[in-house]
Coordinates of C-alpha atoms in Angstrom, one line a residue:
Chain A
X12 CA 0.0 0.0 0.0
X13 CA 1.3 3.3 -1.0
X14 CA 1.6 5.5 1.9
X15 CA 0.2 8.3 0.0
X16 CA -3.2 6.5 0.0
X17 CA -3.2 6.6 3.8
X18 CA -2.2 10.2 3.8
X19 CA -4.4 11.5 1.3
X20 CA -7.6 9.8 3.5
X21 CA -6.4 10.7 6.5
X22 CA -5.9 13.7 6.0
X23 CA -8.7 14.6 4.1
X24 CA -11.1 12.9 6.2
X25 CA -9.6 14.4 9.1
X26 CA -9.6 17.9 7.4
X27 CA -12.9 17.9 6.7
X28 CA -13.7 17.1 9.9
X29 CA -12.2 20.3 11.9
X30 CA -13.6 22.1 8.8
X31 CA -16.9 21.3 9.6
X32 CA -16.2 21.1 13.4
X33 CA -14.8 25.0 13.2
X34 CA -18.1 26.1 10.9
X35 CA -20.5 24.3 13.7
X36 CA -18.8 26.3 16.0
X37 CA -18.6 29.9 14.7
X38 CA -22.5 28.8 13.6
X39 CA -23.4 27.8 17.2
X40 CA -21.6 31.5 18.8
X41 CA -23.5 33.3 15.5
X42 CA -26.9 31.9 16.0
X43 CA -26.4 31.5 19.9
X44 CA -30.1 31.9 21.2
X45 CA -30.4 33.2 24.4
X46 CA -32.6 31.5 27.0
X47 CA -33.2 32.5 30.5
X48 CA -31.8 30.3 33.3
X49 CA -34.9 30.7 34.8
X50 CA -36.9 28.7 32.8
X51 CA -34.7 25.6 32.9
X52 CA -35.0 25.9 36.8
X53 CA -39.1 26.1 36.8
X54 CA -38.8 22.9 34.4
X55 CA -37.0 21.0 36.8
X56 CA -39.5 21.7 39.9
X57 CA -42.7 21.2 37.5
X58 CA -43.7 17.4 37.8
X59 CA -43.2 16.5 34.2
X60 CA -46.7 15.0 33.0
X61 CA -46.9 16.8 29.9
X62 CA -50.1 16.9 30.6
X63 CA -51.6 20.2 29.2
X64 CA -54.0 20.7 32.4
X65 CA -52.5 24.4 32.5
X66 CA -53.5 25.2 29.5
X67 CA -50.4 25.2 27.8
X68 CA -48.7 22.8 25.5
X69 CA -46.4 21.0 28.2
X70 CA -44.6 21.5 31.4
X71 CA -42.0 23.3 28.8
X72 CA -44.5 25.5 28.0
X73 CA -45.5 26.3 30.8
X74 CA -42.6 27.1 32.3
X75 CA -41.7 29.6 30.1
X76 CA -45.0 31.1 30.4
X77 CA -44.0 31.7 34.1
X78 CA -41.1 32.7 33.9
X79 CA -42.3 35.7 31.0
X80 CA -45.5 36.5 33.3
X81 CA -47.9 34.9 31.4
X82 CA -49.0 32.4 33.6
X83 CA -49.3 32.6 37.8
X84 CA -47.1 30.4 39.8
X85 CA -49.4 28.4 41.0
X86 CA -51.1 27.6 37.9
X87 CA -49.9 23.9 37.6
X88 CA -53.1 21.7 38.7
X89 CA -50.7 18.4 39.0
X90 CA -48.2 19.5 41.2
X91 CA -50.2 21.2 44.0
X92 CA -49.2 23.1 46.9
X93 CA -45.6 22.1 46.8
X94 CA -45.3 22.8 43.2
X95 CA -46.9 26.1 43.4
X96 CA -44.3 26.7 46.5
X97 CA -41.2 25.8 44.4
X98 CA -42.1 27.9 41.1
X99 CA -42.8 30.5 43.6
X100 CA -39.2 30.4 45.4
X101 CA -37.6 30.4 42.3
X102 CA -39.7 33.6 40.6
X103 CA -38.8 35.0 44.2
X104 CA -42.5 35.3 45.0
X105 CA -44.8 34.6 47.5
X106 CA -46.9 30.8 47.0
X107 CA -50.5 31.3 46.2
X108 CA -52.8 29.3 47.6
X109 CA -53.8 26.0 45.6
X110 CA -57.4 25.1 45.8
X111 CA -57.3 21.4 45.7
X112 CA -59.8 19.9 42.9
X113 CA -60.5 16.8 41.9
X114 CA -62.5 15.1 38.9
X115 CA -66.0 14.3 39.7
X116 CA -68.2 11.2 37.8
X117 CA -71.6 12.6 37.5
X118 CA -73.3 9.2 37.1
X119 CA -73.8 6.7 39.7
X120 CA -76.0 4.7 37.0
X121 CA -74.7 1.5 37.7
X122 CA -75.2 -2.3 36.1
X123 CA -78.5 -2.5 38.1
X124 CA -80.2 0.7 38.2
X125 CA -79.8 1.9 35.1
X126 CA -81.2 0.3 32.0
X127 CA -79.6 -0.8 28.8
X128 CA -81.4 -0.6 25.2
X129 CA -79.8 -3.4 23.8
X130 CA -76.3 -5.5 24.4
X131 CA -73.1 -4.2 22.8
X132 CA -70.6 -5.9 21.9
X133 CA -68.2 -3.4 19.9
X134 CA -65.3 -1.9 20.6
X135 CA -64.9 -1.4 24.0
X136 CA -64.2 2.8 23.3
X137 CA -66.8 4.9 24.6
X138 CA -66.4 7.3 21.7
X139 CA -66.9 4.2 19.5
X140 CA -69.8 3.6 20.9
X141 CA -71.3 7.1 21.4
X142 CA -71.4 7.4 17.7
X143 CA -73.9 4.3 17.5
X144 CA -77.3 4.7 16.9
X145 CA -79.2 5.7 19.9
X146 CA -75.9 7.1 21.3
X147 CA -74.7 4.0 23.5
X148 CA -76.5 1.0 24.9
X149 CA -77.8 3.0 28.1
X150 CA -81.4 3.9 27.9
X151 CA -80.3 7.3 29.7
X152 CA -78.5 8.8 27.0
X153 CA -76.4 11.5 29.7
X154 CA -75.0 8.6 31.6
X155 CA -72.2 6.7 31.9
X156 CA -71.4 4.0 29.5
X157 CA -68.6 2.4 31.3
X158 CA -65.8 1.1 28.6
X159 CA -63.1 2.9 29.9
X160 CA -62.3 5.7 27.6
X161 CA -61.4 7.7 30.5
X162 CA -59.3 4.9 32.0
X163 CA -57.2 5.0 28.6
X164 CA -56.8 8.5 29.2
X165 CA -55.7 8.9 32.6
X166 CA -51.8 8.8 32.5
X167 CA -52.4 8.8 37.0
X168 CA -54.3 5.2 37.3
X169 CA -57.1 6.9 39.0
X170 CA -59.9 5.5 37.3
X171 CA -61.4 2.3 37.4
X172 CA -64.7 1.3 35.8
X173 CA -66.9 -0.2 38.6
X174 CA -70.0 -1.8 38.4
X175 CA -70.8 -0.2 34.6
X176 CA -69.9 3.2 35.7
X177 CA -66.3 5.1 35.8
X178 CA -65.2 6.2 39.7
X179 CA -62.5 8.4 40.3
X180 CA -60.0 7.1 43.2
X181 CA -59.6 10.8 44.5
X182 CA -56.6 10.3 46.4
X183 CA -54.6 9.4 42.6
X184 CA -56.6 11.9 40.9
X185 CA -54.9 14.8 39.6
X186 CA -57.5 17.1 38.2
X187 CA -55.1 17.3 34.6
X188 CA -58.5 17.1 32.9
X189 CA -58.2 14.7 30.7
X190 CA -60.9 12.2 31.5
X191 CA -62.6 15.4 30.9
X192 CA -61.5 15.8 27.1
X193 CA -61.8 12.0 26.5
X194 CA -65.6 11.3 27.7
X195 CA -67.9 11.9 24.7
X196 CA -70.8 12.0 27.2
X197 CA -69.0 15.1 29.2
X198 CA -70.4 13.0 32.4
X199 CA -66.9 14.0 34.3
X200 CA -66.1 17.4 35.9
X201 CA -63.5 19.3 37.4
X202 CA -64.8 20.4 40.8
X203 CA -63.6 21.3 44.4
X204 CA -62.0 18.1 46.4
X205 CA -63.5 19.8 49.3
X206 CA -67.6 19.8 48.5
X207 CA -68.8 16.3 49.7
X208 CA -72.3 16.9 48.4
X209 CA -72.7 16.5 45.0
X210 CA -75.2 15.6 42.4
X211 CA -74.2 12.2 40.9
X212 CA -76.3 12.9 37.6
X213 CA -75.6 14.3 34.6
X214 CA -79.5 13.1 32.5
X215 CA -80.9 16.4 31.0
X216 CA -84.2 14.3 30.0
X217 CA -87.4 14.8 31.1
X218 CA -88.6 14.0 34.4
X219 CA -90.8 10.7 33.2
X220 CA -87.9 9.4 30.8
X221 CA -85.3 9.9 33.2
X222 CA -86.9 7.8 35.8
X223 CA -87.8 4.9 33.1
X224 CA -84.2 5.1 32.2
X225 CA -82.8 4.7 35.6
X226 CA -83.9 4.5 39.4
X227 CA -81.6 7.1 41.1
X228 CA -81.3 9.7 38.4
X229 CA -82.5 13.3 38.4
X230 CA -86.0 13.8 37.7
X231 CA -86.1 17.3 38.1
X232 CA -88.7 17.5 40.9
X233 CA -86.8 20.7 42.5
X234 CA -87.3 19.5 45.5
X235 CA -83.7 19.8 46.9
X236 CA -83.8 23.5 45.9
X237 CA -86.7 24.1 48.2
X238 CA -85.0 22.4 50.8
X239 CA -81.9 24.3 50.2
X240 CA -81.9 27.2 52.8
X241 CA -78.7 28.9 51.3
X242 CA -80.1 29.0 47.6
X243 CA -77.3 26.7 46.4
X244 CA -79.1 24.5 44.0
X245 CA -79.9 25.8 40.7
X246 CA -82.0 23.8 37.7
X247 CA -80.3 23.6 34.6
X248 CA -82.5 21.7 31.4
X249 CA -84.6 20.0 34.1
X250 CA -81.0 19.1 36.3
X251 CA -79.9 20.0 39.5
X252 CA -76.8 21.7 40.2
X253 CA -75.1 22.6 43.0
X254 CA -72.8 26.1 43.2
X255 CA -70.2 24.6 45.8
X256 CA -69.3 28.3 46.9
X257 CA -73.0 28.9 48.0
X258 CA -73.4 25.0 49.3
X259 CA -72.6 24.2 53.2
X260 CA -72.7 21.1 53.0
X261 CA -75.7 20.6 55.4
X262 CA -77.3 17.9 53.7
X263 CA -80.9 18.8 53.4
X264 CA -80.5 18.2 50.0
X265 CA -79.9 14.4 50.2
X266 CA -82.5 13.6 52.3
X267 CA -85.3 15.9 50.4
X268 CA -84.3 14.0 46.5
X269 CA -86.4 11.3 46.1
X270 CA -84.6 9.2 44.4
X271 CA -81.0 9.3 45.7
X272 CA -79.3 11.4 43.1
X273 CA -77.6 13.9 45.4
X274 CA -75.3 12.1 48.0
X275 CA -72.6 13.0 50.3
X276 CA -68.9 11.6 49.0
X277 CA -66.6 11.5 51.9
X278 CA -62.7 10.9 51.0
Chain B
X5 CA -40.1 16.4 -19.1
X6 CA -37.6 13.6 -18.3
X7 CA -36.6 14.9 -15.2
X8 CA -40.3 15.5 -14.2
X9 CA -41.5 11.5 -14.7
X10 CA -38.0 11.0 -12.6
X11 CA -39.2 13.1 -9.5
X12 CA -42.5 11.1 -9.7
X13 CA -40.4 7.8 -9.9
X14 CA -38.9 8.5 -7.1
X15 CA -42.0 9.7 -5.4
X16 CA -44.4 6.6 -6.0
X17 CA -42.2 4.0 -8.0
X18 CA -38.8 3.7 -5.6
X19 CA -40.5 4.7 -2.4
X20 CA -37.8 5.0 0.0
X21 CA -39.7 3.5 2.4
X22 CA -42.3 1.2 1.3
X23 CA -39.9 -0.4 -1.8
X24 CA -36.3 0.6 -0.8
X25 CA -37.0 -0.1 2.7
X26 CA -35.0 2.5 4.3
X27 CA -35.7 4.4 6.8
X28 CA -38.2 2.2 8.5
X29 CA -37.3 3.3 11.8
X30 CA -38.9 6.5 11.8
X31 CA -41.7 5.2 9.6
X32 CA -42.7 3.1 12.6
X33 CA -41.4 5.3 15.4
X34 CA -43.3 8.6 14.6
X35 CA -46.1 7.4 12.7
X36 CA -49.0 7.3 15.9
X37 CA -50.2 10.7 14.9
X38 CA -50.5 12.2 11.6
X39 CA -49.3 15.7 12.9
X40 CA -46.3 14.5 14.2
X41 CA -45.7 12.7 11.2
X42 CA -45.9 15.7 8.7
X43 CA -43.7 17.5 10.6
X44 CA -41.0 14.7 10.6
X45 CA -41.7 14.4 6.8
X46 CA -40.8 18.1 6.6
X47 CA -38.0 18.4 8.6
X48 CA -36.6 14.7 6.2
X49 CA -37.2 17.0 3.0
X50 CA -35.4 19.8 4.1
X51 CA -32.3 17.6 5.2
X52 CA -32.5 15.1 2.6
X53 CA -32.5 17.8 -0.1
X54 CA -29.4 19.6 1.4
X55 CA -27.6 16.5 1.7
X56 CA -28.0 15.4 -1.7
X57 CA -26.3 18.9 -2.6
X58 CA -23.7 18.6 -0.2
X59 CA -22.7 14.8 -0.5
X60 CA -22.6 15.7 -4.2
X61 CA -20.1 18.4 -3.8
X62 CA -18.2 16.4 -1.2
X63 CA -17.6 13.5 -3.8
X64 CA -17.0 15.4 -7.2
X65 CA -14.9 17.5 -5.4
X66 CA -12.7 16.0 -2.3
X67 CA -13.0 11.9 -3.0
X68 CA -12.7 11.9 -6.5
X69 CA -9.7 14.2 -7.1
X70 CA -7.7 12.3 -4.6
X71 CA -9.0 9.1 -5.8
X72 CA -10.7 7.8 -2.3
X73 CA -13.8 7.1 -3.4
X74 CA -14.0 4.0 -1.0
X75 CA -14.2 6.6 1.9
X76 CA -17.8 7.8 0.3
X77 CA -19.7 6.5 3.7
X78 CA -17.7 8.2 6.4
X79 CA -17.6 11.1 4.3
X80 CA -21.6 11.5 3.7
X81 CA -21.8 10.6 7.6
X82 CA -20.3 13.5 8.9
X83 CA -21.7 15.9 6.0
X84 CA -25.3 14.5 6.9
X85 CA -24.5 14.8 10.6
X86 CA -22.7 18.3 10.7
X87 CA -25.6 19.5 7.8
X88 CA -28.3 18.5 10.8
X89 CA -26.3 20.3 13.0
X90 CA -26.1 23.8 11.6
X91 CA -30.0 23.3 10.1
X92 CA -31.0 22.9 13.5
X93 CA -29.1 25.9 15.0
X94 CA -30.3 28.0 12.0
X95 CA -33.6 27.1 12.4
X96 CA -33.5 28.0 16.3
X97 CA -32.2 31.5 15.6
X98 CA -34.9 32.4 12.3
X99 CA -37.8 30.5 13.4
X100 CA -38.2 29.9 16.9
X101 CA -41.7 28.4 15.8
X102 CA -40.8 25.9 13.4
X103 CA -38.0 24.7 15.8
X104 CA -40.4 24.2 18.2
X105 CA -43.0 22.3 15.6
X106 CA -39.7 20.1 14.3
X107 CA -38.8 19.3 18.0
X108 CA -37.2 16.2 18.4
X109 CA -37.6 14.8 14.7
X110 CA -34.7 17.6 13.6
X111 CA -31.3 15.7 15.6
X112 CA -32.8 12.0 15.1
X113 CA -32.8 12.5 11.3
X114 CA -28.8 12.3 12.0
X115 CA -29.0 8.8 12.0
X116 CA -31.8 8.1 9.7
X117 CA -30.6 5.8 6.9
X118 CA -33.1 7.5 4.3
X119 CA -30.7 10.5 4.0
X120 CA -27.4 8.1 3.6
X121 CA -29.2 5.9 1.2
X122 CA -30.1 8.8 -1.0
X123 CA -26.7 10.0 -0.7
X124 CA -25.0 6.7 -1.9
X125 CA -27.8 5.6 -4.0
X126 CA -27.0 9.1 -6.2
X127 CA -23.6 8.6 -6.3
X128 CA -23.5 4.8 -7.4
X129 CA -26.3 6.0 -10.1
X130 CA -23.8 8.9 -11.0
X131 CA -26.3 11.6 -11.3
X132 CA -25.7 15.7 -12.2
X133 CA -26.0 17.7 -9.6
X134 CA -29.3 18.8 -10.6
X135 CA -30.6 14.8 -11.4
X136 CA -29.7 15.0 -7.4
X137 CA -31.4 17.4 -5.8
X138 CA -34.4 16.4 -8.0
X139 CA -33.4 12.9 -6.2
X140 CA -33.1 14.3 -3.0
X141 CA -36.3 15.9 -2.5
X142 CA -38.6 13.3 -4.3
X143 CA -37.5 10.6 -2.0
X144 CA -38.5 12.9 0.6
X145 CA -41.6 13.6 -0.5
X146 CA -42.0 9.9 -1.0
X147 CA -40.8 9.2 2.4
X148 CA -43.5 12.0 4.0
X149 CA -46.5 10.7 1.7
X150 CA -45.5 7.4 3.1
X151 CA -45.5 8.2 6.8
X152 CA -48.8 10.4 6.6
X153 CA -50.2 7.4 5.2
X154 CA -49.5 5.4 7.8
X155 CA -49.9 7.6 10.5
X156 CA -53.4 8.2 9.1
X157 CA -54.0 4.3 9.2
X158 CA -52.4 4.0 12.6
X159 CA -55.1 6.6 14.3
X160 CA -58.0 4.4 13.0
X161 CA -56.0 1.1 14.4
X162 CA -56.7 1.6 17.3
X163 CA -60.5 1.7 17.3
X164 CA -60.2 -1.5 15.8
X165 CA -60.5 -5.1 17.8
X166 CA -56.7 -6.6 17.0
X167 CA -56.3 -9.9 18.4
X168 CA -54.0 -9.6 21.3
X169 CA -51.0 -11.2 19.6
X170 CA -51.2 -8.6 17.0
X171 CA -51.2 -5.5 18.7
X172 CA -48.8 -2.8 19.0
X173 CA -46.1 -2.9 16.7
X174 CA -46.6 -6.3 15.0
X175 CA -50.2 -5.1 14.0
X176 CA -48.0 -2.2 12.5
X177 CA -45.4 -4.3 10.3
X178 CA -48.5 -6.4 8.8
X179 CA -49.7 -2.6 7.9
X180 CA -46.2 -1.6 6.2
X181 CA -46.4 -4.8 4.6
X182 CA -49.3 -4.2 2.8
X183 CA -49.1 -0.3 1.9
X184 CA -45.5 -1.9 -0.2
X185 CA -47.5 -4.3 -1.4
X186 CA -50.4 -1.4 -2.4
X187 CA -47.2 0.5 -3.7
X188 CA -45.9 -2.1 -5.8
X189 CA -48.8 -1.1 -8.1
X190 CA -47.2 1.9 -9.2
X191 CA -44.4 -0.1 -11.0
X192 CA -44.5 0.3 -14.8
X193 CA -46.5 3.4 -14.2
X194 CA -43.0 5.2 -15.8

């Protein structure tokens, strides 16, 4: 072997590689962009979900928006009270409170209360099935139909589909919202962790149908408003709702509903 | 007019993907959604094409003269991976928001085999400069039709009851599989 040939390659090879190595670097100091320590210190206390619950696109996101102002400290639903704590050391601010929420199942239509229209046996996807005729096999077209599209979607393991109907373990859950996104029935909300009483139907049916459909939803009857002596419950299409800043949590609403659809949840 | 049934040769006929079978990798790695997919499909274009400049100049101009052709692949690997190197600092400094859409997909094309096969495949085919950049950019087009595709197939998949020993990935292949298969209709179509 000629010892040219070994030259030549290595030389050129090597040459081309500081070449490119030298343009990389003037290209990197040239089109240096400039981002704020801050941010990469707000990443790091975030609890990395990627979740979106904020409202931004990731905890990335997010922690930008922080650091620019856009967003409040406390603004990250996943992490809580130490989260909000940490973000707020490192913006050199004070920690705003966190008030605690949790999803909430508004359907307590379960295997033997509630009645189905016919058997299914499709894809076990509640979206899959929503788009079938009659939306779902339930007769009560509001309620739960209990294959789990929620499960799929939490990434905390804090649902599990019990009896026909999804229940969130509230200890796991999160309130990231997206059960919330995923259920095509929009059965699940976001509400506070604190109100215990809480209307476990979601059917916007009339009175008659409703209680054909199922034996514990609401009818509508409006009872539990007149029992209500802090005007917390409020009828919206024919269903109760209850405005937990008003609501004491007295109870005179659960035992005035005649047929069990408001009930106290105790964690 | 030649040139043109070329690009669309290289689009449909050669697929990189579903009749080459390069770059599978990605194909099944960043297929799940179609968004993500398109913007891996752009970010392969814009590389692919720049590399089939540069590995062009690299060979006509350093190899050949001093007759080390046989050091073609070490070569086009550190023009591919210093080319993804600079693109992605470029693009960080113009357009924050593009950088931010490419995300990830920008530094893994570094090792995607789709741009090196180009590269070789348009030097052992000895094409002009211009017969490579024409190259260059309808295998990348191929390669993102390709990967929509699939992506677009993938999002429906899962609504669909796979036998257990199927699903995931192997559920996938079968999938690939047939879209060649579907592809290989094309041939003769030039």
């Amino acid at each position: 072997m000629d010892i040219n040939t070994i030259l030549f390659s290595g030389l050129s090879i090597g040459g081309m590689g500081i070449i490119f190595g030298l343009g990389l670097g003037i290209a990197a100091k040239r089109f240096a962009v400039e981002v704020n320590p801050l941010i990469a210190d707000v990443r790091e206390a975030l609890p990395s979900a990627n979740c979106g619950a904020c409202g931004y696109a990731g905890c990335d996101a997010f922690a930008k928006a922080v650091v620019e102002g856009d967003a409040k400290s406390n603004g990250c639903p996943v992490g809580g009270q130490s989260c909000a704590e940490a973000v707020a050391s490192i913006m050199g601010e004070e920690a705003a409170i966190v008030a605690a929420t949790t999803a909430f199942v508004k359907c307590k239509g379960t295997c033997d209360v509630a009645k189905e229209k016919y058997e299914y046996y499709g894809v076990e996807d509640c979206v899959a099935a929503s788009y079938l005729q009659g939306k779902g096999s339930k007769q009560c077209t509001y309620g739960c139909l209990g294959l789990g599209s929620c499960v799929k979607a939490c990434m905390f393991g804090a649902i599990d589909i019990v009896d026909g109907v999804a229940v969130i373990n509230e200890e796991k859950c999160t309130s990231c919202g997206m059960c919330v996104q995923a259920c095509p029935k929009d059965i699940i909300e976001i509400i506070p962790s604190t109100a215990s009483v809480r209307v476990d139907c979601n059917s916007q049916e009339k009175g008659k149908d409703t209680r054909q459909a199922c034996s514990v939803g609401c009818i509508g009857c409006r009872k539990c408003a007149k029992a209500c002596e802090y005007d917390a419950i409020e009828f919206i299409n024919g269903l109760a709702h209850i405005d937990y800043s008003k609501c004491t949590q007295c109870g005179a609403c659960i035992e005035a509903c005649p047929t069990n659809a408001i009930s106290a949840h105790l964690s | 007019m030649e040139l043109l049934l070329f690009f669309v040769g290289t689009i449909l006929v050669n697929n990189i993907l579903l009749s080459r079978f390069l770059g599978v990798c990605p194909f099944l790695g960043v297929s799940k959604k179609v968004e993500t997919a398109l913007g891996m499909g752009l970010a392969v274009t814009f590389v692919m094409t720049l590399a089939s400049i540069m590995s062009y100049i690299v060979y006509e101009f350093i190899l050949t003269p001093l007759n080390i052709q046989y050091l073609y692949t070490i070569a086009f690997i550190l023009v591919i991976a210093s080319l993804v190197q600079l693109v992605e600092m470029i693009i960080q400094y113009v357009s924050p928001s593009l950088y931010q859409a490419l995300g990830v997909y920008l530094p893994l094309i570094t090792t995607n085999c789709a741009v090196l096969g180009i590269a070789v495949i348009n030097m052992q085919n000895e094409y002009t400069l211009i017969k490579s950049i024409v190259s260059g950019l309808g295998t990348a087009i191929g390669f993102t039709l390709a990967i929509v595709l699939m992506a677009g197939i993938r999002e429906r998949i899962d609504y669909n009851p796979i036998p257990k020993a199927f699903q995931g990935y192997p559920i996938v292949l079968i999938t690939a599989g047939l879209m060649a298969i579907a592809f290989l209709g094309f041939t003769g179509l030039i």
